[in-house]
PDB file of C-alpha atoms in Angstrom:
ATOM      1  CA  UNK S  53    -102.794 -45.879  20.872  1.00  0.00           C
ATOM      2  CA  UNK S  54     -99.196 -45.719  20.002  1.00  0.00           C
ATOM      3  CA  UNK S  55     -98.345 -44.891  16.672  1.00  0.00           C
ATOM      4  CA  UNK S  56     -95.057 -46.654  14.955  1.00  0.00           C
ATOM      5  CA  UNK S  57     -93.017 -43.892  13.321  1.00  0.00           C
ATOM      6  CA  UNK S  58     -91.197 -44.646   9.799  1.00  0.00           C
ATOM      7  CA  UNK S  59     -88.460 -42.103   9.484  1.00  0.00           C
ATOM      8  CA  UNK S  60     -88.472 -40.826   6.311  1.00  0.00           C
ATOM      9  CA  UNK S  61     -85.192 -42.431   5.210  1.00  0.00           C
ATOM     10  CA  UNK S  62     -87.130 -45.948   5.393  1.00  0.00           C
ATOM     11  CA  UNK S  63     -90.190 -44.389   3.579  1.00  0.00           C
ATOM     12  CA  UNK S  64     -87.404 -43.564   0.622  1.00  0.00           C
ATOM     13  CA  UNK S  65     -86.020 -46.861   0.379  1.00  0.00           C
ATOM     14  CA  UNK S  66     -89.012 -48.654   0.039  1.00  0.00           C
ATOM     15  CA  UNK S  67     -90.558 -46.699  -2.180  1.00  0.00           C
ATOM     16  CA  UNK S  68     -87.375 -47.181  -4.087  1.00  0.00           C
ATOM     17  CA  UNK S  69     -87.564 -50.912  -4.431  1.00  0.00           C
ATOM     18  CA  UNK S  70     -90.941 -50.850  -5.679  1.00  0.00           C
ATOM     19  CA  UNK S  71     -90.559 -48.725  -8.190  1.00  0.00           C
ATOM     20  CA  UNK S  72     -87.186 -50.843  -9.128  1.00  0.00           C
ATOM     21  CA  UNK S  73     -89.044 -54.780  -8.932  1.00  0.00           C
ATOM     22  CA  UNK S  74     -92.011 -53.225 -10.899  1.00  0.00           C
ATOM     23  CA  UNK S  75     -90.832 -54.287 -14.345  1.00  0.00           C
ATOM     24  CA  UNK S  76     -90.376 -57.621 -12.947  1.00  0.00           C
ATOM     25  CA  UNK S  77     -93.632 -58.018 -10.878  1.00  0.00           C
ATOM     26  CA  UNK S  78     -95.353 -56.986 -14.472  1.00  0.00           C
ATOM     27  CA  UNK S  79     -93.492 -59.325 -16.385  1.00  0.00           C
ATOM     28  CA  UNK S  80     -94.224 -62.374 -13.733  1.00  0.00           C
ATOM     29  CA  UNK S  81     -97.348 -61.209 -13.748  1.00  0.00           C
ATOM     30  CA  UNK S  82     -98.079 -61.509 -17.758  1.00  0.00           C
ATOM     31  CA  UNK S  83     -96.414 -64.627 -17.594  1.00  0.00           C
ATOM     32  CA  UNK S  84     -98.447 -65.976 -15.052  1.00  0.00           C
ATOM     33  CA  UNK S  85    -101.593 -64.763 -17.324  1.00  0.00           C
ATOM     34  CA  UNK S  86    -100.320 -66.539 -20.608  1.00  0.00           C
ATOM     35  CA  UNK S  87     -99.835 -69.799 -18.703  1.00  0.00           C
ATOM     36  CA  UNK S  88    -103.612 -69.658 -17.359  1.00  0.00           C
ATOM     37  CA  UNK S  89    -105.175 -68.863 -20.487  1.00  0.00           C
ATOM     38  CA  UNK S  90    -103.143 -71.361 -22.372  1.00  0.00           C
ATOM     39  CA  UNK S  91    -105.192 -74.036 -20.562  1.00  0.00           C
ATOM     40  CA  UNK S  92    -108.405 -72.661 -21.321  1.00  0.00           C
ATOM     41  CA  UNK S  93    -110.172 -73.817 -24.289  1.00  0.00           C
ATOM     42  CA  UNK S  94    -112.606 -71.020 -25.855  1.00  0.00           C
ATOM     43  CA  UNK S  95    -114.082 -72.222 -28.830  1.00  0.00           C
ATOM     44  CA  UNK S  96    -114.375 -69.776 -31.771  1.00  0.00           C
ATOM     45  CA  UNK S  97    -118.221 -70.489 -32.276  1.00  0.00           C
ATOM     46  CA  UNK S  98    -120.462 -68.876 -29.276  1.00  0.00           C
ATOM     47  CA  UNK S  99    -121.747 -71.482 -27.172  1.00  0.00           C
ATOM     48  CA  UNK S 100    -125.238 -71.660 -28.422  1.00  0.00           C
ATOM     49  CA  UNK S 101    -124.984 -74.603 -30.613  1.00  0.00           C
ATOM     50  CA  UNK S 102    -126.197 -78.455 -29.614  1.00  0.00           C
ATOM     51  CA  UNK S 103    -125.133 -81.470 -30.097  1.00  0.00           C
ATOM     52  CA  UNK S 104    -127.804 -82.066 -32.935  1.00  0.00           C
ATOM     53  CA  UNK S 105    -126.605 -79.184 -34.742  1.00  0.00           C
ATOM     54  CA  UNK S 106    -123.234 -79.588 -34.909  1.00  0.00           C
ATOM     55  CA  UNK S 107    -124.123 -83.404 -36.431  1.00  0.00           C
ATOM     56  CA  UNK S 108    -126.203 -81.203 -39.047  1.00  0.00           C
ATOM     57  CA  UNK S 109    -123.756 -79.044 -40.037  1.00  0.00           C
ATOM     58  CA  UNK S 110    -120.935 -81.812 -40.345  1.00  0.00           C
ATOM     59  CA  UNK S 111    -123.328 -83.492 -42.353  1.00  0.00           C
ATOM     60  CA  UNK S 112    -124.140 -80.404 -44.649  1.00  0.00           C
ATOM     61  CA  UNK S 113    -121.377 -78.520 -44.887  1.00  0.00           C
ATOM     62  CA  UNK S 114    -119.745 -79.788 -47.887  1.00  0.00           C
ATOM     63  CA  UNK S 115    -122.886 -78.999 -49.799  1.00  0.00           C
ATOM     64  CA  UNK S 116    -123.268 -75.545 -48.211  1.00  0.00           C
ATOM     65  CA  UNK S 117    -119.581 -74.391 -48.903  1.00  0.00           C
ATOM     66  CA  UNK S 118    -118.366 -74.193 -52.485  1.00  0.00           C
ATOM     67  CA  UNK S 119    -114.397 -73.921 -52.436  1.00  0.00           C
ATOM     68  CA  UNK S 120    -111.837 -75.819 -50.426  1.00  0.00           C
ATOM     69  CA  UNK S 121    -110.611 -73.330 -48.768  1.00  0.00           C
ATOM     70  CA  UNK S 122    -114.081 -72.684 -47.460  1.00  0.00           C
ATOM     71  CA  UNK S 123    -114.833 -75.726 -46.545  1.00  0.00           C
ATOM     72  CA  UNK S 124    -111.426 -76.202 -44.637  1.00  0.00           C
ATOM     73  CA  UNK S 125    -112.571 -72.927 -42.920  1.00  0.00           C
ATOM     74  CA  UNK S 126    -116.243 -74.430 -41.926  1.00  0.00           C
ATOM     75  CA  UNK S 127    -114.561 -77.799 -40.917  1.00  0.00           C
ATOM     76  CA  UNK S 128    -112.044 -75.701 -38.457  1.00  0.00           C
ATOM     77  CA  UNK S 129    -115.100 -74.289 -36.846  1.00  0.00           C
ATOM     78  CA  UNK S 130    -116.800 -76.921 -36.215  1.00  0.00           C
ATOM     79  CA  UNK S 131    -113.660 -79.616 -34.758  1.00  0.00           C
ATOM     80  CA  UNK S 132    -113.335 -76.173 -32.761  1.00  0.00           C
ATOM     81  CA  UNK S 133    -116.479 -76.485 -31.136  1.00  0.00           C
ATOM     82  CA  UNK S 134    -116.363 -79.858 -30.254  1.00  0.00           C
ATOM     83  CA  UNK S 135    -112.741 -79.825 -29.113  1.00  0.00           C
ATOM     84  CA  UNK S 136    -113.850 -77.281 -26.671  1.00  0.00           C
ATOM     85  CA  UNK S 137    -116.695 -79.084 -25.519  1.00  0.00           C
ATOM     86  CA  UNK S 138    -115.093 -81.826 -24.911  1.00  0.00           C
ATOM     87  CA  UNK S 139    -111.924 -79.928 -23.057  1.00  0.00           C
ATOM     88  CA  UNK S 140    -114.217 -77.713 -20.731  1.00  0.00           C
ATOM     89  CA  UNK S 141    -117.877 -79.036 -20.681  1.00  0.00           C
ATOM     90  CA  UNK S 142    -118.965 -76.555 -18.425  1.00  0.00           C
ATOM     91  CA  UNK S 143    -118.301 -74.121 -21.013  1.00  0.00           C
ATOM     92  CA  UNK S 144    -119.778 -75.671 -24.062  1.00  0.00           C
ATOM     93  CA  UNK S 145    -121.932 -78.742 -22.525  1.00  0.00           C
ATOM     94  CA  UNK S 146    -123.182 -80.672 -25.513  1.00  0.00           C
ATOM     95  CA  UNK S 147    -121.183 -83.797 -23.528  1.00  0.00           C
ATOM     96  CA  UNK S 148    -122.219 -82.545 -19.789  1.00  0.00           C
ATOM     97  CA  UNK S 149    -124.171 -85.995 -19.548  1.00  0.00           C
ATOM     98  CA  UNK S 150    -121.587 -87.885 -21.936  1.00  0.00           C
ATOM     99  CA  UNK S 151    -120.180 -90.139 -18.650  1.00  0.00           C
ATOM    100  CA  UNK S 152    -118.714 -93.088 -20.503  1.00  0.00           C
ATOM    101  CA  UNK S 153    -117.614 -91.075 -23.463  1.00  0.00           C
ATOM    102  CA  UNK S 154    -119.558 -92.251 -26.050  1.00  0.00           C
ATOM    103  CA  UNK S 155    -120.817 -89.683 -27.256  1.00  0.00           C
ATOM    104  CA  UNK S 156    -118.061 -88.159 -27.699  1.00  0.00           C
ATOM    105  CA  UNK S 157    -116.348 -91.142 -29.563  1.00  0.00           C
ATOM    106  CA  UNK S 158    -119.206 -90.588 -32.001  1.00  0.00           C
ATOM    107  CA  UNK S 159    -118.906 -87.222 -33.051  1.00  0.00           C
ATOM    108  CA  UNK S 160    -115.155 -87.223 -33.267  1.00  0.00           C
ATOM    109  CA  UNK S 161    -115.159 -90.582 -35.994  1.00  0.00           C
ATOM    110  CA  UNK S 162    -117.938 -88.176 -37.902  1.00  0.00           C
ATOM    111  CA  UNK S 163    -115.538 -85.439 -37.565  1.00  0.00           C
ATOM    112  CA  UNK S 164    -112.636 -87.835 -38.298  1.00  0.00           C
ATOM    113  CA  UNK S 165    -114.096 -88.707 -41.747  1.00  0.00           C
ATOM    114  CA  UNK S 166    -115.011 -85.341 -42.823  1.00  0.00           C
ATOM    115  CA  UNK S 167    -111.382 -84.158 -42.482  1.00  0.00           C
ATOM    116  CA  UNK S 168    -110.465 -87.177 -44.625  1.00  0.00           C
ATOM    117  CA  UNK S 169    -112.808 -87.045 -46.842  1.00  0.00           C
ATOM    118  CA  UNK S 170    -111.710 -83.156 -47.525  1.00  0.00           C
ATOM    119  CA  UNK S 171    -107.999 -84.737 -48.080  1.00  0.00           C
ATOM    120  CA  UNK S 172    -108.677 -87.075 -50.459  1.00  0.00           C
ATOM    121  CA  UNK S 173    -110.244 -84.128 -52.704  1.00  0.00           C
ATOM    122  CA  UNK S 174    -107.465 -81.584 -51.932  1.00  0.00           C
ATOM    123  CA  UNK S 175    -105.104 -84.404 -52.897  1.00  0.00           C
ATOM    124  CA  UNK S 176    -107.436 -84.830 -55.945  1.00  0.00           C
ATOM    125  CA  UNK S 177    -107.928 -81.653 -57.096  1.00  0.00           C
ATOM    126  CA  UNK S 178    -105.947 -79.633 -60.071  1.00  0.00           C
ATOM    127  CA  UNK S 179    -102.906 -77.498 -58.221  1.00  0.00           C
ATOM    128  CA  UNK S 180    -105.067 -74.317 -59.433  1.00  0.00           C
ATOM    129  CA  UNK S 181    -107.886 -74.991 -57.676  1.00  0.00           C
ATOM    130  CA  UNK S 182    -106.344 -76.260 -54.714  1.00  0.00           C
ATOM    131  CA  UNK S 183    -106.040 -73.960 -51.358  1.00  0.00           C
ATOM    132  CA  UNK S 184    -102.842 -72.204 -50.561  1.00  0.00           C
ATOM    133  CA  UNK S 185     -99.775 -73.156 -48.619  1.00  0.00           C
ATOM    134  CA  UNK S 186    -100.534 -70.059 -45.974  1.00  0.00           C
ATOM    135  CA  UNK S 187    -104.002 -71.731 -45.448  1.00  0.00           C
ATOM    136  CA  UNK S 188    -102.918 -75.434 -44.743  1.00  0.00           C
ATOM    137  CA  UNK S 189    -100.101 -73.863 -42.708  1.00  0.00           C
ATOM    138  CA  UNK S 190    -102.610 -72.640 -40.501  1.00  0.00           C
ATOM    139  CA  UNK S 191    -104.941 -75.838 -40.745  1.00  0.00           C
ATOM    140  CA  UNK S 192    -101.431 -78.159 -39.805  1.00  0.00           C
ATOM    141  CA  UNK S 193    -100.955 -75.461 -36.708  1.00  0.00           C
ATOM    142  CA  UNK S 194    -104.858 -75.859 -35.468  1.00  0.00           C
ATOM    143  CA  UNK S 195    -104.594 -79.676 -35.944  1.00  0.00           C
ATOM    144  CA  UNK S 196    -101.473 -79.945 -33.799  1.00  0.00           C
ATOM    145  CA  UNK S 197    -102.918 -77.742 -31.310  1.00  0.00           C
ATOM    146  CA  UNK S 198    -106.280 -80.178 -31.015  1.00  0.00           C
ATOM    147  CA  UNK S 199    -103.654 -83.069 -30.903  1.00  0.00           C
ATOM    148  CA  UNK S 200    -101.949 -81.923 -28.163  1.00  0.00           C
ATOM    149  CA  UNK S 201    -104.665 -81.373 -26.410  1.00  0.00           C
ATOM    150  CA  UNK S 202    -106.147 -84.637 -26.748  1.00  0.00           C
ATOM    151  CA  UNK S 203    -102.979 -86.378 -26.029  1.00  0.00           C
ATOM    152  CA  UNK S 204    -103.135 -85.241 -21.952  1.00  0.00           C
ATOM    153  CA  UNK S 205    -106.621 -86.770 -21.990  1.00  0.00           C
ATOM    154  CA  UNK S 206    -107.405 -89.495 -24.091  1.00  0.00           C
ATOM    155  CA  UNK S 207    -104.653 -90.086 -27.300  1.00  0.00           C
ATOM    156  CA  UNK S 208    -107.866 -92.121 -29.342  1.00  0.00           C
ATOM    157  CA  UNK S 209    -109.495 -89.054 -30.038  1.00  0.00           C
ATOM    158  CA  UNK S 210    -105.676 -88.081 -31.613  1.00  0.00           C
ATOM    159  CA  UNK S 211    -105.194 -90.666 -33.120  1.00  0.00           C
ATOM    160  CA  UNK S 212    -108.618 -90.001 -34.905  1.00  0.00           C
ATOM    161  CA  UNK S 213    -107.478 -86.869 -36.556  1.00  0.00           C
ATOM    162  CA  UNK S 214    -104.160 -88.610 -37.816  1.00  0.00           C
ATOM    163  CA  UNK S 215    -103.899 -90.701 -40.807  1.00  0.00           C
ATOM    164  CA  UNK S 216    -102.186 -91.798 -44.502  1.00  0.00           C
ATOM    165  CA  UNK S 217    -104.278 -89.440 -46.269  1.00  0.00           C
ATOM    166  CA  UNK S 218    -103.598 -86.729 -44.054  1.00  0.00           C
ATOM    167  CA  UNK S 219     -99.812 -87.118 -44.312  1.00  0.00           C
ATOM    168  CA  UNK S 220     -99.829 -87.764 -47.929  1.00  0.00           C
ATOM    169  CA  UNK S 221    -102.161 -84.151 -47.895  1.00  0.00           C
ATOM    170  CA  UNK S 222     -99.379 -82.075 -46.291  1.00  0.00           C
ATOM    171  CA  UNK S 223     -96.403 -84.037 -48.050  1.00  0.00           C
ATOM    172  CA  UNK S 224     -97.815 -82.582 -51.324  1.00  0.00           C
ATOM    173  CA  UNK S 225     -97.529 -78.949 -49.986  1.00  0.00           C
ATOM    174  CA  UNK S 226     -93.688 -79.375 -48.765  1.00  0.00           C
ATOM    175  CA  UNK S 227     -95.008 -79.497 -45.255  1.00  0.00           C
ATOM    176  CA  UNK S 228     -94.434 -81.998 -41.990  1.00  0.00           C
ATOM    177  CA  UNK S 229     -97.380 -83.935 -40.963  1.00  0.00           C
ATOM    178  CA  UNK S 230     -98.980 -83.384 -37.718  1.00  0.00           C
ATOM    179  CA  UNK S 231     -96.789 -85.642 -35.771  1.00  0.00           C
ATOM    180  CA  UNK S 232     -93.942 -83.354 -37.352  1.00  0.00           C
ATOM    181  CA  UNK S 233     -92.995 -86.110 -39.576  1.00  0.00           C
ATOM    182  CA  UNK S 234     -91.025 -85.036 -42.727  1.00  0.00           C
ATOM    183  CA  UNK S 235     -91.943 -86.761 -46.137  1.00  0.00           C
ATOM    184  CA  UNK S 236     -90.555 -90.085 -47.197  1.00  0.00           C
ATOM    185  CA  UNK S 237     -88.004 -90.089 -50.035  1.00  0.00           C
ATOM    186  CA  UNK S 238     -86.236 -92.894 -51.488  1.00  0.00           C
ATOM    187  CA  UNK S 239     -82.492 -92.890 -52.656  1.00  0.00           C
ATOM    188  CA  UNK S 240     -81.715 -92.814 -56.291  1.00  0.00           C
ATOM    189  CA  UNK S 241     -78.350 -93.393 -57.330  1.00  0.00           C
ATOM    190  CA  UNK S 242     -76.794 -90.382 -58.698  1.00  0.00           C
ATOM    191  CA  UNK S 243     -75.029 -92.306 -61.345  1.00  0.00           C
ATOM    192  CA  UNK S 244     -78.436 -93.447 -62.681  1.00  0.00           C
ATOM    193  CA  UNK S 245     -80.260 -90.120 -62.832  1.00  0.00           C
ATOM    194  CA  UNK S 246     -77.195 -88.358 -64.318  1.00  0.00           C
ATOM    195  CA  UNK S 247     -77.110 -90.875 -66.955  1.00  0.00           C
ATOM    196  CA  UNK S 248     -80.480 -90.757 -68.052  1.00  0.00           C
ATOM    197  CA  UNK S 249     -80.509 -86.922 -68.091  1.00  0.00           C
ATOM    198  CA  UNK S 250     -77.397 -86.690 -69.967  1.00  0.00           C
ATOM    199  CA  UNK S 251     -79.099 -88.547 -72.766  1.00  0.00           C
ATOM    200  CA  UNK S 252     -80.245 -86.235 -75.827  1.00  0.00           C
ATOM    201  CA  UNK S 253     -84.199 -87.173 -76.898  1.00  0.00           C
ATOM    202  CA  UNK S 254     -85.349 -85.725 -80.303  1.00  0.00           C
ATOM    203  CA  UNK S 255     -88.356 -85.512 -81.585  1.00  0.00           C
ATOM    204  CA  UNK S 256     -89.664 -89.001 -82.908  1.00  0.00           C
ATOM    205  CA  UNK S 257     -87.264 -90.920 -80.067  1.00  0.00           C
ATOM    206  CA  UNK S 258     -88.761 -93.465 -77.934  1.00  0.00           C
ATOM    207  CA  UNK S 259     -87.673 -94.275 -74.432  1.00  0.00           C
ATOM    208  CA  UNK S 260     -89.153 -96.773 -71.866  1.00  0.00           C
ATOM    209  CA  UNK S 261     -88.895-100.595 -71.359  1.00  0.00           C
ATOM    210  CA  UNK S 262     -86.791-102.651 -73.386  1.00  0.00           C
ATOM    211  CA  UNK S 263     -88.043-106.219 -74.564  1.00  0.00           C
ATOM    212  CA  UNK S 264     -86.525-107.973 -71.485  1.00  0.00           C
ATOM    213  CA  UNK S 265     -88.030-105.833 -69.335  1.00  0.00           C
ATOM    214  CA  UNK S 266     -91.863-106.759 -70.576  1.00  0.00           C
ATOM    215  CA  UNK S 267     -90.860-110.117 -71.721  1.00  0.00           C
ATOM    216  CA  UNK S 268     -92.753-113.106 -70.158  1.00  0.00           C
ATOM    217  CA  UNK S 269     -92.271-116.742 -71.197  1.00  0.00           C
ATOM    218  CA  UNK S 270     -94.704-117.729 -73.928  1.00  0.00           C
ATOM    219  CA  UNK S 271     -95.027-120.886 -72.669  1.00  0.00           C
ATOM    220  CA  UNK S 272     -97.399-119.856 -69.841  1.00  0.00           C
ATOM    221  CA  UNK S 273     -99.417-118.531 -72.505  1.00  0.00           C
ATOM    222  CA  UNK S 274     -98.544-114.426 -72.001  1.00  0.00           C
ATOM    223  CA  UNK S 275     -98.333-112.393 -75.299  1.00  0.00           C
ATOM    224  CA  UNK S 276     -95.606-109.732 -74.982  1.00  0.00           C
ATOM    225  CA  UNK S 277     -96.085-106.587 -76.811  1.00  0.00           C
ATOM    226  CA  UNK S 278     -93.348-104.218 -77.382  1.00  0.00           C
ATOM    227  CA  UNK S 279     -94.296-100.871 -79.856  1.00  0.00           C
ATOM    228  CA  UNK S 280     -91.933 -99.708 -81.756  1.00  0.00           C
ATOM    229  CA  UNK S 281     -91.459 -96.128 -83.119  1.00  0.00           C
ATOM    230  CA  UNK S 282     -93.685 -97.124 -86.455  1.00  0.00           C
ATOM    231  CA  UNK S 283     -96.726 -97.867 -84.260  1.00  0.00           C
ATOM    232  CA  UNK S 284     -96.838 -94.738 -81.932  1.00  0.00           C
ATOM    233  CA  UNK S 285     -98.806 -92.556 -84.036  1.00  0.00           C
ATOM    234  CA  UNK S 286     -99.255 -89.572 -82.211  1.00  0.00           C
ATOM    235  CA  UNK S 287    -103.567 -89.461 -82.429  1.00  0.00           C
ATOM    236  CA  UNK S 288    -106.516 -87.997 -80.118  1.00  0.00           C
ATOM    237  CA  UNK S 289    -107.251 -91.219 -78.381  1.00  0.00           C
ATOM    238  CA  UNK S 290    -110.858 -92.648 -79.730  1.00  0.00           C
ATOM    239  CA  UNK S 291    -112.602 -95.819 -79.276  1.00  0.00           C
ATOM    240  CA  UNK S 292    -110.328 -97.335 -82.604  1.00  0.00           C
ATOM    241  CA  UNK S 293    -107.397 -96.573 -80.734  1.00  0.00           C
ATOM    242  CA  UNK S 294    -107.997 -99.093 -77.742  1.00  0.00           C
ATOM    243  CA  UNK S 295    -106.887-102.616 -79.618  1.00  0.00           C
ATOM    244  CA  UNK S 296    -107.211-105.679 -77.833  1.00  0.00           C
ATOM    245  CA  UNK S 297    -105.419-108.651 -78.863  1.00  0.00           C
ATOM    246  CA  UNK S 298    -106.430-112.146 -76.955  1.00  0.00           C
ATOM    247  CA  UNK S 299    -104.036-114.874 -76.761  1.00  0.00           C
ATOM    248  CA  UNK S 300    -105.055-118.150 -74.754  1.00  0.00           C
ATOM    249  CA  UNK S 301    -106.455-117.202 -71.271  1.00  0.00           C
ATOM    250  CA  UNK S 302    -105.060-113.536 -71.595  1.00  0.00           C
ATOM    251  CA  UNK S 303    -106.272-110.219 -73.385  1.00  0.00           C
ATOM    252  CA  UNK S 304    -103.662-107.711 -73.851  1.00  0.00           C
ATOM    253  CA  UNK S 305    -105.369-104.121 -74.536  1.00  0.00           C
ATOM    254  CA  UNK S 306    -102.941-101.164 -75.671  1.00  0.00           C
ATOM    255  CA  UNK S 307    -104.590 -96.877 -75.497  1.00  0.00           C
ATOM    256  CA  UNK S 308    -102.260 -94.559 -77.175  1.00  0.00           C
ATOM    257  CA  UNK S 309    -102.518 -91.214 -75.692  1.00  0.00           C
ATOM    258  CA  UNK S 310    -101.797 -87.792 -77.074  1.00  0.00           C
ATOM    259  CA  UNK S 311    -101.358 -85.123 -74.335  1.00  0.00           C
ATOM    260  CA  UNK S 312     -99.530 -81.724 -73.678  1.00  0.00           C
ATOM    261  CA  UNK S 313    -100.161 -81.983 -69.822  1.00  0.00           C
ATOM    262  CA  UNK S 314    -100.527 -84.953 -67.477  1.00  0.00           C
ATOM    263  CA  UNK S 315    -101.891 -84.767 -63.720  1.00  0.00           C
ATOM    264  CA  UNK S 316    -102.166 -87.999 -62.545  1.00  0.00           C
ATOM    265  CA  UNK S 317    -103.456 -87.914 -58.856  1.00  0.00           C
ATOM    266  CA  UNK S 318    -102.944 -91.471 -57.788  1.00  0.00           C
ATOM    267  CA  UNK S 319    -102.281 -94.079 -60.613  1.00  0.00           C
ATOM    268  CA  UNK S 320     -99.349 -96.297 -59.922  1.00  0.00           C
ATOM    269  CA  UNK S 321     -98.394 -98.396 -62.562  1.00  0.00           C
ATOM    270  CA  UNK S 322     -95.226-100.584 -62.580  1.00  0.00           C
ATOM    271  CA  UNK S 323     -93.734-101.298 -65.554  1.00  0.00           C
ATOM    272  CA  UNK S 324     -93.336-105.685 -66.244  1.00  0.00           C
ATOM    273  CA  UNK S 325     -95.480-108.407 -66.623  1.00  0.00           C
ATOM    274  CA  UNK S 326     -98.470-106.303 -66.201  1.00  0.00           C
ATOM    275  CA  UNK S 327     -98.160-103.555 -68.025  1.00  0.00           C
ATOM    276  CA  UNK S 328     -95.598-101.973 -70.195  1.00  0.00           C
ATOM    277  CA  UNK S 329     -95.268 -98.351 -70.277  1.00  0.00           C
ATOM    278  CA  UNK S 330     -93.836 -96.261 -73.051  1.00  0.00           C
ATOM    279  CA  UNK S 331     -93.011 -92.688 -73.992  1.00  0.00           C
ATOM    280  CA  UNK S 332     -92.519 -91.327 -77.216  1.00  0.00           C
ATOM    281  CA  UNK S 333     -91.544 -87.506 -77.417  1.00  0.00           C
ATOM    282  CA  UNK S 334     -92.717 -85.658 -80.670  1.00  0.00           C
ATOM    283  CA  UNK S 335     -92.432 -82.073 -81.750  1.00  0.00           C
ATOM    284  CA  UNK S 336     -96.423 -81.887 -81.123  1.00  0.00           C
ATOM    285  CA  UNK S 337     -96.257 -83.367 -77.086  1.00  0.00           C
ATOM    286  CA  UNK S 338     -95.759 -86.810 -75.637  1.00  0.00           C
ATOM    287  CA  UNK S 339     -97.114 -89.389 -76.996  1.00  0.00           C
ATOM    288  CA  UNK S 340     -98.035 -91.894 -73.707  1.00  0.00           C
ATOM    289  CA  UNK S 341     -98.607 -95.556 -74.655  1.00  0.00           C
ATOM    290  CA  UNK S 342     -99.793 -98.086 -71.803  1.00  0.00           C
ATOM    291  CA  UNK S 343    -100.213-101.813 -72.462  1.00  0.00           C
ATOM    292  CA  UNK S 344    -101.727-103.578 -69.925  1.00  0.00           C
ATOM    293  CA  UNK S 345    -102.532-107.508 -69.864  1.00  0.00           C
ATOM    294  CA  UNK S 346    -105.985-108.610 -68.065  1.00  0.00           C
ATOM    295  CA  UNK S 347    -107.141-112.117 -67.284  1.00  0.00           C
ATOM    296  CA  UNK S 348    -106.259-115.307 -65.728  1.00  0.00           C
ATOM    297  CA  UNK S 349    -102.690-114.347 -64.557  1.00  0.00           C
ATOM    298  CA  UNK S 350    -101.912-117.502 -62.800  1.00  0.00           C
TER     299      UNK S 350
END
């Protein structure tokens, strides 16, 4: 058999190009890596879990965990698991005989709800109990992840893990929603706001609305009540301080409030016909006084 003879010249040169493409054949190679496991969906929970538990410990976890931020943790895990499950049944196959989706559908609305329900108390909560930025940075970056995911296959199981209450969650940490929407703001006129700061309160002023602006004609039987600085007393609200006052088909009821710190989660009041809303600032705190007007408005 003949033999094929390589001078050694050749042998040199080739030799030489490998060694010269091999920091490029690595890099194409680790690139080629990252792009494969990118598509594959390992959940964070081993595989060992059914479909029955995972409805067990959606429906239990709230009781189980004690802080937020645990709970947000526990809820992670488990929209994990089923996000895997249904990415790559054959991996985690609590859907493997889900054909028309279903099941599926059901476990995401459960899962849907939880993650709602876990908004409305972050939203709810006092700031110092409330997790951190760094942890609903990460929980905004898992959520986006799931969402992208579900957009290549079905965007109702997105859609389920988008809402008001979730944007109105991350809006009160500075943060986008998961769409990457930014927080709605509405234009005040600079004019306005530096006018209003440039005015000088002391202690025993009262600012809020003016007669006109709680006025209401008297001849469809509405009592107007406008309190002066002589009746804000500034007193630890008890039963004597809610006064009602009825005129015709309307009862007008008035709660003078003492306080040195107000949270107020999700009251909104508009100050008018309904209710008038006034401040008074003394050197103790803010005296708050709210008079609203119940019954037969029409």
């Amino acid at each position: 058999m003949s033999q094929l003879d390589i001078p050694s010249s050749g042998q040199d040169d080739l030799y030489s190009q490998l060694v010269a493409s091999l920091p490029d054949s690595l890099r194409r190679v680790e690139d080629l890596a990252k792009t494969s496991l990118v598509t594959v969906y390992t959940p964070l929970l081993p595989p060992i879990l059914s479909k029955q538990d995972i409805i067990t410990c959606l429906q239990k976890f709230k009781r189980m965990c004690h802080g937020l931020e645990q709970k947000l943790a526990c809820i992670t895990l488990l929209t994990d698991y089923v996000v895997s499950a249904i990415m790559y049944p054959t991996m985690v196959d609590i859907f493997a005989l889900d054909t028309s989706n279903r099941s599926k559908k059901f476990i995401m609305e459960i899962v849907s709800r939880e993650w709602e329900a876990l908004f409305i108390a972050i939203i709810m909560t006092m700031p110092d109990t409330r997790p951190s930025k760094e942890a609903m940075e990460s929980v905004l970056t898992f959520l986006r992840r799931i969402v992208s995911f579900f957009d290549l296959i079905d965007q109702r199981f997105s859609n389920l893990l988008k809402s008001s209450v979730c944007n109105n969650c991350f809006w009160s940490f500075g943060l986008q929603t998961v769409d990457g929407r930014e927080a709605e703001t509405k234009k005040i006129d600079s004019k306005t706001v530096d006018d209003f700061v440039s005015q000088d309160f002391k202690a025993g002023e009262t600012f809020g609305p003016t007669v006109a602006d709680f006025s209401f004609s008297t001849q469809n039987g509405v009592v107007s009540v406008v309190p002066t600085t002589s009746s804000i007393v500034p007193v630890v609200p008890t039963t004597s301080s809610v006064v009602p006052t009825t005129s015709n088909n309307f009862t007008t009821s008035s709660v003078l409030v003492v306080v040195s710190r107000l949270h107020v989660a999700s009251l909104q009041l508009k100050c008018g016909v309904e209710q008038q809303i006034n401040c008074q600032v003394e050197t103790a705190g803010v005296v708050l006084r709210i008079t609203t007007r119940c019954g037969n408005c029409a």
